[in-house]
GROMACS .gro file of C-alpha atoms in nm:
model
  423
    1MET     CA    1  11.989  10.150   7.876
    2LYS     CA    2  12.250  10.231   8.135
    3VAL     CA    3  12.131  10.498   8.377
    4LEU     CA    4  12.331  10.697   8.633
    5ILE     CA    5  12.152  10.863   8.926
    6VAL     CA    6  12.348  11.144   9.092
    7GLY     CA    7  12.269  11.173   9.462
    8GLY     CA    8  12.238  10.970   9.776
    9GLY     CA    9  11.922  11.070   9.962
   10GLY     CA   10  11.563  10.958   9.997
   11ARG     CA   11  11.463  11.140   9.680
   12GLU     CA   12  11.728  10.955   9.481
   13HIS     CA   13  11.619  10.622   9.631
   14ALA     CA   14  11.262  10.695   9.517
   15ILE     CA   15  11.394  10.778   9.169
   16ALA     CA   16  11.601  10.458   9.169
   17VAL     CA   17  11.298  10.246   9.258
   18LYS     CA   18  11.102  10.401   8.974
   19CYS     CA   19  11.392  10.358   8.730
   20SER     CA   20  11.430   9.993   8.833
   21GLU     CA   21  11.069   9.938   8.722
   22SER     CA   22  11.138  10.077   8.373
   23LYS     CA   23  11.146   9.829   8.088
   24LEU     CA   24  11.415  10.043   7.927
   25VAL     CA   25  11.675  10.012   8.205
   26ASP     CA   26  11.931   9.731   8.185
   27LYS     CA   27  12.182   9.863   8.440
   28LEU     CA   28  12.151  10.124   8.713
   29PHE     CA   29  12.437  10.318   8.875
   30ALA     CA   30  12.430  10.575   9.155
   31ALA     CA   31  12.689  10.830   9.267
   32PRO     CA   32  12.732  10.809   9.558
   33GLY     CA   33  12.404  10.631   9.636
   34ASN     CA   34  12.323  10.490   9.980
   35ALA     CA   35  12.260  10.158  10.154
   36GLY     CA   36  11.908  10.133  10.013
   37ILE     CA   37  11.995  10.235   9.660
   38ALA     CA   38  12.273   9.973   9.666
   39LYS     CA   39  12.007   9.702   9.646
   40LEU     CA   40  11.901   9.836   9.305
   41ALA     CA   41  12.212   9.998   9.161
   42GLU     CA   42  12.587   9.977   9.154
   43CYS     CA   43  12.703  10.260   9.381
   44VAL     CA   44  13.020  10.450   9.293
   45ASP     CA   45  13.205  10.677   9.532
   46ILE     CA   46  13.189  11.005   9.342
   47SER     CA   47  13.074  11.333   9.496
   48VAL     CA   48  12.760  11.490   9.348
   49MET     CA   49  12.964  11.809   9.301
   50ASP     CA   50  13.255  11.651   9.111
   51ALA     CA   51  13.142  11.725   8.756
   52ASP     CA   52  13.466  11.607   8.595
   53LYS     CA   53  13.460  11.264   8.761
   54LEU     CA   54  13.088  11.220   8.697
   55VAL     CA   55  13.129  11.300   8.327
   56ALA     CA   56  13.433  11.073   8.301
   57PHE     CA   57  13.241  10.789   8.465
   58ALA     CA   58  12.947  10.839   8.228
   59LYS     CA   59  13.180  10.828   7.927
   60ASP     CA   60  13.384  10.529   8.048
   61ASN     CA   61  13.072  10.326   8.125
   62ASN     CA   62  12.866  10.428   7.821
   63ILE     CA   63  12.590  10.580   8.034
   64ASP     CA   64  12.284  10.655   7.821
   65LEU     CA   65  12.109  10.886   8.069
   66THR     CA   66  12.221  11.070   8.382
   67ILE     CA   67  11.961  11.193   8.631
   68ILE     CA   68  12.075  11.465   8.871
   69GLY     CA   69  11.876  11.455   9.193
   70PRO     CA   70  11.994  11.726   9.439
   71ASP     CA   71  11.985  12.103   9.410
   72ASP     CA   72  12.352  12.178   9.481
   73PRO     CA   73  12.500  12.015   9.167
   74LEU     CA   74  12.226  12.160   8.946
   75VAL     CA   75  12.282  12.514   9.074
   76ALA     CA   76  12.659  12.462   9.042
   77GLY     CA   77  12.625  12.363   8.674
   78VAL     CA   78  12.696  11.989   8.681
   79ALA     CA   79  12.428  11.933   8.415
   80ASP     CA   80  12.613  12.180   8.191
   81ALA     CA   81  12.926  11.964   8.207
   82PHE     CA   82  12.728  11.671   8.065
   83ILE     CA   83  12.562  11.886   7.800
   84ARG     CA   84  12.900  12.019   7.683
   85GLU     CA   85  13.018  11.662   7.627
   86GLY     CA   86  12.707  11.569   7.430
   87LEU     CA   87  12.580  11.341   7.706
   88ARG     CA   88  12.211  11.303   7.784
   89VAL     CA   89  12.125  11.445   8.123
   90PHE     CA   90  11.797  11.506   8.303
   91GLY     CA   91  11.809  11.825   8.506
   92PRO     CA   92  11.818  12.197   8.429
   93ALA     CA   93  12.130  12.380   8.318
   94LYS     CA   94  12.288  12.625   8.562
   95ASN     CA   95  12.126  12.931   8.405
   96ALA     CA   96  11.781  12.772   8.459
   97ALA     CA   97  11.852  12.616   8.802
   98ILE     CA   98  11.898  12.972   8.930
   99ILE     CA   99  11.522  12.969   8.978
  100GLU     CA  100  11.602  12.775   9.296
  101GLY     CA  101  11.957  12.897   9.348
  102SER     CA  102  11.851  13.258   9.404
  103LYS     CA  103  11.531  13.356   9.584
  104ALA     CA  104  11.585  13.713   9.466
  105PHE     CA  105  11.600  13.598   9.103
  106SER     CA  106  11.280  13.396   9.130
  107LYS     CA  107  11.092  13.677   9.306
  108ASP     CA  108  11.204  13.928   9.043
  109LEU     CA  109  11.098  13.684   8.769
  110MET     CA  110  10.750  13.646   8.919
  111LYS     CA  111  10.713  14.021   8.958
  112LYS     CA  112  10.824  14.090   8.600
  113TYR     CA  113  10.589  13.831   8.447
  114ASN     CA  114  10.291  13.884   8.680
  115ILE     CA  115  10.304  13.539   8.838
  116PRO     CA  116  10.112  13.557   9.168
  117SER     CA  117  10.336  13.562   9.475
  118ALA     CA  118  10.389  13.752   9.800
  119ALA     CA  119  10.509  14.114   9.808
  120TYR     CA  120  10.879  14.138   9.890
  121GLU     CA  121  11.200  14.338   9.915
  122VAL     CA  122  11.560  14.220   9.859
  123PHE     CA  123  11.854  14.327  10.078
  124ASP     CA  124  12.228  14.268  10.063
  125ASN     CA  125  12.300  14.496  10.358
  126ALA     CA  126  12.198  14.399  10.713
  127ASN     CA  127  12.150  14.758  10.835
  128ALA     CA  128  11.918  14.835  10.544
  129ALA     CA  129  11.719  14.519  10.618
  130LEU     CA  130  11.690  14.613  10.986
  131SER     CA  131  11.571  14.963  10.899
  132TYR     CA  132  11.307  14.822  10.665
  133LEU     CA  133  11.173  14.595  10.939
  134GLU     CA  134  11.097  14.895  11.163
  135THR     CA  135  10.795  14.984  10.951
  136ALA     CA  136  10.708  14.639  10.813
  137LYS     CA  137  10.391  14.452  10.899
  138MET     CA  138  10.430  14.149  11.123
  139PRO     CA  139  10.443  13.853  11.103
  140ILE     CA  140  10.699  13.853  10.824
  141VAL     CA  141  10.914  13.600  10.639
  142LEU     CA  142  11.292  13.612  10.594
  143LYS     CA  143  11.453  13.395  10.326
  144ALA     CA  144  11.821  13.333  10.259
  145ASP     CA  145  11.877  13.405   9.891
  146GLY     CA  146  12.088  13.094   9.827
  147LEU     CA  147  12.061  12.723   9.899
  148ALA     CA  148  12.025  12.631  10.267
  149LEU     CA  149  11.915  12.265  10.273
  150GLY     CA  150  11.550  12.369  10.284
  151LYS     CA  151  11.604  12.544  10.619
  152GLY     CA  152  11.682  12.902  10.518
  153VAL     CA  153  11.330  13.036  10.572
  154LEU     CA  154  11.244  13.212  10.900
  155ILE     CA  155  10.888  13.302  10.995
  156CYS     CA  156  10.907  13.591  11.239
  157ASN     CA  157  10.605  13.683  11.453
  158ASN     CA  158  10.730  14.019  11.577
  159LEU     CA  159  10.997  14.283  11.524
  160GLU     CA  160  11.231  14.131  11.783
  161GLU     CA  161  11.224  13.791  11.609
  162ALA     CA  162  11.269  13.952  11.268
  163LYS     CA  163  11.576  14.148  11.379
  164ALA     CA  164  11.722  13.833  11.532
  165GLY     CA  165  11.650  13.655  11.202
  166VAL     CA  166  11.846  13.913  11.002
  167LYS     CA  167  12.137  13.868  11.243
  168THR     CA  168  12.118  13.488  11.208
  169LEU     CA  169  12.114  13.497  10.827
  170MET     CA  170  12.331  13.795  10.736
  171LEU     CA  171  12.571  13.850  11.027
  172ASP     CA  172  12.610  13.513  11.200
  173LYS     CA  173  12.607  13.338  10.859
  174GLN     CA  174  12.419  13.034  10.991
  175PHE     CA  175  12.374  12.924  10.628
  176GLY     CA  176  12.704  13.056  10.501
  177THR     CA  177  12.703  13.264  10.184
  178ALA     CA  178  12.337  13.174  10.121
  179GLY     CA  179  12.255  13.459  10.360
  180ASP     CA  180  12.473  13.725  10.194
  181LYS     CA  181  12.152  13.847  10.037
  182ILE     CA  182  11.803  13.797  10.182
  183VAL     CA  183  11.443  13.833  10.069
  184ILE     CA  184  11.198  13.986  10.316
  185GLU     CA  185  10.850  13.878  10.219
  186GLU     CA  186  10.495  13.938  10.334
  187PHE     CA  187  10.353  13.655  10.545
  188MET     CA  188  10.085  13.464  10.357
  189THR     CA  189   9.822  13.242  10.518
  190GLY     CA  190   9.647  12.939  10.374
  191ARG     CA  191   9.716  12.579  10.285
  192GLU     CA  192  10.060  12.490  10.152
  193VAL     CA  193  10.067  12.252   9.856
  194SER     CA  194  10.358  12.118   9.653
  195VAL     CA  195  10.327  12.036   9.283
  196LEU     CA  196  10.616  11.878   9.092
  197CYS     CA  197  10.616  11.935   8.718
  198PHE     CA  198  10.799  11.772   8.428
  199CYS     CA  199  10.937  12.034   8.186
  200ASP     CA  200  11.096  12.021   7.840
  201GLY     CA  201  11.184  12.388   7.800
  202THR     CA  202  10.854  12.472   7.632
  203HIS     CA  203  10.588  12.240   7.772
  204ILE     CA  204  10.510  12.169   8.136
  205LYS     CA  205  10.306  11.886   8.287
  206PRO     CA  206  10.219  11.891   8.657
  207MET     CA  207  10.218  11.569   8.855
  208THR     CA  208   9.975  11.484   9.132
  209SER     CA  209   9.979  11.719   9.431
  210ALA     CA  210  10.143  11.665   9.769
  211GLN     CA  211  10.169  11.835  10.108
  212ASP     CA  212  10.485  11.853  10.315
  213HIS     CA  213  10.540  11.897  10.689
  214LYS     CA  214  10.847  12.114  10.739
  215ARG     CA  215  10.856  12.165  11.114
  216ALA     CA  216  11.042  11.919  11.334
  217LYS     CA  217  10.772  11.859  11.594
  218ASP     CA  218  10.404  11.772  11.611
  219GLY     CA  219  10.158  12.054  11.560
  220ASP     CA  220  10.401  12.228  11.325
  221LYS     CA  221  10.621  12.331  11.617
  222GLY     CA  222  10.999  12.343  11.631
  223LEU     CA  223  11.259  12.430  11.372
  224ASN     CA  224  11.227  12.404  10.996
  225THR     CA  225  11.367  12.082  10.851
  226GLY     CA  226  11.417  11.930  10.508
  227GLY     CA  227  11.073  11.772  10.554
  228MET     CA  228  10.930  11.536  10.817
  229GLY     CA  229  10.665  11.371  10.602
  230THR     CA  230  10.427  11.413  10.312
  231PHE     CA  231  10.095  11.296  10.176
  232SER     CA  232   9.953  11.282   9.825
  233PRO     CA  233   9.718  11.395   9.683
  234SER     CA  234   9.625  11.711   9.871
  235PRO     CA  235   9.248  11.729   9.923
  236PHE     CA  236   9.280  12.107   9.907
  237TYR     CA  237   9.426  12.105   9.554
  238THR     CA  238   9.095  12.103   9.369
  239GLU     CA  239   9.026  12.097   8.994
  240GLU     CA  240   8.956  12.469   9.016
  241VAL     CA  241   9.294  12.534   9.181
  242ASP     CA  242   9.467  12.312   8.925
  243LYS     CA  243   9.309  12.505   8.636
  244PHE     CA  244   9.418  12.839   8.784
  245CYS     CA  245   9.773  12.720   8.844
  246LYS     CA  246   9.811  12.581   8.493
  247GLU     CA  247   9.697  12.911   8.342
  248LYS     CA  248   9.855  13.162   8.581
  249ILE     CA  249  10.160  12.988   8.731
  250TYR     CA  250  10.298  12.676   8.559
  251GLN     CA  251  10.294  12.771   8.192
  252PRO     CA  252  10.368  13.139   8.258
  253THR     CA  253  10.678  13.031   8.453
  254MET     CA  254  10.798  12.819   8.161
  255ASP     CA  255  10.728  13.103   7.919
  256ALA     CA  256  10.907  13.352   8.146
  257MET     CA  257  11.219  13.136   8.169
  258LYS     CA  258  11.222  13.091   7.793
  259ALA     CA  259  11.180  13.466   7.742
  260GLU     CA  260  11.481  13.521   7.969
  261GLY     CA  261  11.691  13.280   7.761
  262ARG     CA  262  11.686  13.021   8.041
  263ASP     CA  263  11.492  12.728   7.891
  264PHE     CA  264  11.404  12.497   8.181
  265THR     CA  265  11.432  12.121   8.124
  266GLY     CA  266  11.384  11.888   8.419
  267ILE     CA  267  11.166  11.906   8.729
  268LEU     CA  268  11.012  12.235   8.839
  269PHE     CA  269  10.886  12.215   9.196
  270CYS     CA  270  10.615  12.472   9.266
  271GLY     CA  271  10.557  12.539   9.635
  272LEU     CA  272  10.215  12.701   9.655
  273MET     CA  273  10.011  12.882   9.918
  274LEU     CA  274   9.635  12.858   9.869
  275THR     CA  275   9.540  13.203   9.999
  276GLU     CA  276   9.200  13.371  10.020
  277ASP     CA  277   9.307  13.564   9.709
  278GLY     CA  278   9.388  13.247   9.519
  279PRO     CA  279   9.700  13.031   9.478
  280LYS     CA  280  10.036  13.208   9.504
  281VAL     CA  281  10.393  13.084   9.464
  282LEU     CA  282  10.586  13.040   9.788
  283GLU     CA  283  10.902  12.914   9.619
  284TYR     CA  284  11.041  12.728   9.321
  285ASN     CA  285  11.280  12.436   9.331
  286ALA     CA  286  11.466  12.295   9.033
  287ARG     CA  287  11.438  11.925   9.122
  288PHE     CA  288  11.216  11.661   9.282
  289GLY     CA  289  11.114  11.749   9.636
  290ASP     CA  290  11.232  11.535   9.924
  291PRO     CA  291  11.014  11.381  10.067
  292GLU     CA  292  10.751  11.477   9.805
  293ALA     CA  293  10.907  11.239   9.553
  294GLN     CA  294  10.852  10.954   9.799
  295VAL     CA  295  10.473  10.988   9.774
  296VAL     CA  296  10.434  11.115   9.416
  297LEU     CA  297  10.657  10.870   9.226
  298PRO     CA  298  10.505  10.552   9.375
  299ARG     CA  299  10.167  10.669   9.242
  300MET     CA  300  10.291  10.748   8.889
  301LYS     CA  301  10.179  10.497   8.626
  302ASN     CA  302  10.419  10.611   8.354
  303ASP     CA  303  10.762  10.471   8.281
  304ILE     CA  304  10.979  10.746   8.433
  305ILE     CA  305  11.257  10.698   8.177
  306GLU     CA  306  11.016  10.750   7.888
  307VAL     CA  307  10.894  11.075   8.045
  308MET     CA  308  11.245  11.203   8.113
  309GLU     CA  309  11.356  11.118   7.759
  310ALA     CA  310  11.056  11.312   7.625
  311CYS     CA  311  11.160  11.613   7.835
  312ILE     CA  312  11.514  11.604   7.696
  313ASP     CA  313  11.386  11.570   7.340
  314GLY     CA  314  11.128  11.850   7.374
  315LYS     CA  315  10.839  11.609   7.325
  316LEU     CA  316  10.669  11.626   7.664
  317ASP     CA  317  10.346  11.735   7.496
  318GLU     CA  318  10.321  11.383   7.353
  319VAL     CA  319  10.319  11.223   7.700
  320ASP     CA  320   9.995  11.134   7.879
  321LEU     CA  321  10.098  11.166   8.242
  322GLN     CA  322   9.889  10.936   8.463
  323PHE     CA  323   9.867  10.862   8.835
  324GLU     CA  324   9.695  10.591   9.034
  325ASP     CA  325   9.354  10.669   9.185
  326ASN     CA  326   9.472  10.621   9.542
  327ALA     CA  327   9.683  10.795   9.803
  328ALA     CA  328  10.025  10.772   9.967
  329VAL     CA  329  10.171  10.894  10.295
  330CYS     CA  330  10.540  10.917  10.389
  331VAL     CA  331  10.657  10.942  10.750
  332ILE     CA  332  11.021  11.038  10.805
  333LEU     CA  333  11.210  10.843  11.068
  334ALA     CA  334  11.475  11.081  11.196
  335SER     CA  335  11.753  11.085  11.453
  336ASP     CA  336  11.629  11.242  11.775
  337GLY     CA  337  11.769  11.595  11.794
  338TYR     CA  338  11.743  11.667  11.420
  339PRO     CA  339  11.775  11.928  11.272
  340GLU     CA  340  12.028  12.036  11.534
  341HIS     CA  341  12.251  11.792  11.725
  342TYR     CA  342  12.205  11.417  11.697
  343ASP     CA  343  12.405  11.096  11.725
  344LYS     CA  344  12.447  10.845  11.444
  345GLY     CA  345  12.590  10.500  11.387
  346PHE     CA  346  12.299  10.304  11.534
  347VAL     CA  347  12.207   9.970  11.374
  348ILE     CA  348  11.872   9.974  11.191
  349ASN     CA  349  11.651   9.666  11.237
  350GLY     CA  350  11.346   9.558  11.037
  351LEU     CA  351  11.435   9.682  10.690
  352ASP     CA  352  11.378   9.341  10.530
  353THR     CA  353  11.015   9.348  10.649
  354PHE     CA  354  10.937   9.568  10.347
  355ASP     CA  355  11.077   9.325  10.090
  356ASP     CA  356  10.753   9.135  10.027
  357LYS     CA  357  10.500   9.405  10.115
  358ASP     CA  358  10.323   9.545   9.807
  359GLY     CA  359  10.235   9.913   9.840
  360TYR     CA  360  10.489   9.970  10.119
  361TYR     CA  361  10.829  10.134  10.074
  362VAL     CA  362  11.123  10.226  10.293
  363PHE     CA  363  11.337  10.492  10.129
  364HIS     CA  364  11.689  10.539  10.266
  365ALA     CA  365  11.815  10.892  10.329
  366GLY     CA  366  12.075  10.903  10.605
  367THR     CA  367  12.200  10.543  10.612
  368LYS     CA  368  12.534  10.370  10.575
  369LEU     CA  369  12.639  10.009  10.519
  370THR     CA  370  12.900   9.894  10.773
  371ASP     CA  371  13.035   9.565  10.903
  372LYS     CA  372  12.765   9.586  11.174
  373GLY     CA  373  12.494   9.617  10.909
  374ILE     CA  374  12.301   9.922  10.794
  375VAL     CA  375  12.334  10.207  11.044
  376THR     CA  376  12.199  10.559  11.085
  377ASN     CA  377  12.415  10.821  10.915
  378GLY     CA  378  12.215  11.144  10.911
  379GLY     CA  379  11.934  11.352  11.056
  380ARG     CA  380  11.661  11.218  10.833
  381VAL     CA  381  11.730  10.845  10.826
  382LEU     CA  382  11.443  10.675  10.642
  383GLY     CA  383  11.117  10.759  10.471
  384VAL     CA  384  10.843  10.504  10.534
  385THR     CA  385  10.581  10.529  10.260
  386ALA     CA  386  10.255  10.340  10.223
  387LYS     CA  387   9.973  10.352   9.974
  388GLY     CA  388   9.603  10.319  10.051
  389ASP     CA  389   9.269  10.348   9.878
  390ASP     CA  390   9.235  10.694  10.031
  391LEU     CA  391   9.443  10.926  10.249
  392PHE     CA  392   9.301  10.789  10.574
  393LYS     CA  393   9.400  10.432  10.487
  394ALA     CA  394   9.737  10.536  10.349
  395ARG     CA  395   9.811  10.726  10.668
  396ALA     CA  396   9.711  10.431  10.887
  397ASN     CA  397   9.924  10.197  10.674
  398ALA     CA  398  10.227  10.427  10.689
  399TYR     CA  399  10.217  10.461  11.067
  400GLU     CA  400  10.171  10.086  11.106
  401ALA     CA  401  10.478  10.034  10.886
  402THR     CA  402  10.689  10.268  11.102
  403LYS     CA  403  10.657  10.004  11.376
  404TRP     CA  404  10.849   9.755  11.161
  405ILE     CA  405  11.165   9.967  11.185
  406ASP     CA  406  11.367  10.006  11.500
  407PHE     CA  407  11.688  10.191  11.583
  408GLU     CA  408  11.819  10.372  11.887
  409ASN     CA  409  11.738  10.744  11.880
  410LYS     CA  410  11.443  10.692  11.641
  411TYR     CA  411  11.217  10.997  11.620
  412MET     CA  412  10.915  11.085  11.406
  413ARG     CA  413  10.622  11.321  11.399
  414ASN     CA  414  10.292  11.156  11.486
  415ASP     CA  415  10.066  11.393  11.297
  416ILE     CA  416  10.171  11.361  10.934
  417GLY     CA  417   9.858  11.409  10.725
  418LYS     CA  418   9.653  11.534  11.016
  419ALA     CA  419   9.522  11.810  10.789
  420ILE     CA  420   9.326  11.534  10.617
  421ASP     CA  421   9.100  11.516  10.923
  422GLU     CA  422   8.996  11.877  10.869
  423GLN     CA  423   8.878  11.822  10.513
   0.00000   0.00000   0.00000
């Protein structure tokens, strides 16, 4: 098979590694890819948002399967362009990807179909939102309705912060049109857990659990980011929690989307909060998480192409999804200053150290190949992932592996997986 991966981040590198292990794949392409993906695939300079060029490339090169990685092209309907041309594509159509593209839509869906989540109100007028806050209980959560690179969620501890948050989202347009409408949501407490699920429109199969670290600095301080590290599995995602989520969240979400005429085929990311009242949905995403994919996919035993093909063909119920009985931890190496201002263009040393290390991975996110070598080209530069017999060993291995990489301006959190110590 010829496979095209759309995207160029750490998530797509993790997908590329898994695809390269498939016995079904003869040739791998990536658009646009990155310096790490280029070791596994032929990278082509096509934007993830250019549906016409992507479709033309797939036709001209007899691509058998296209995998769309990021949220933006899915929400914009790039998968639809492939479907219209009779091409096989893994990723939800636009009318299903709205589950991530609009927070208001997903909250209304959960309310309508009794899927447990936080209480909320939706506003498209800043003055109305500010008036509502006057009588709201603090702390409170503000969410930009649209896509905001995983950063459009503000946790506000008091009324002053909440009002400033409305101004940031709706008036200052920090996230552009994503903040034209906002969701104001009750603040939930508990453990956050991420569960990625394969979906075929009718059936849904959850993968192993993971936990992300969103804040930029140790101790969950600083600004929200796209994710500073992950570990898998979560010790807090018990068999009891899994059973509840399958019965009350995962399948009901699939059934709700089908009832709305929005059959969901692809990856449904369920961000969960394990509250005192039971698991509740924090958010949905319509694709693999980043960096969740970097700890979940290395532990998956299945041939990823076989699973994706089953999703497209509506035969996911025939797949026995299996994961290794171990653990994985991913530590993001970022550019100091991320997610605000940072410099790039620094040469990265030590990447080849991973070439002969079984159970260790370095996933490229913000990198670029130049005449000087591979250099930093983004806020989140690399994801260093390591496996271990348990979470403690995986964490130790991952942090040891971060020492193999060096570049000017290198920054990382030093407490990824620290929650493990509390279990």
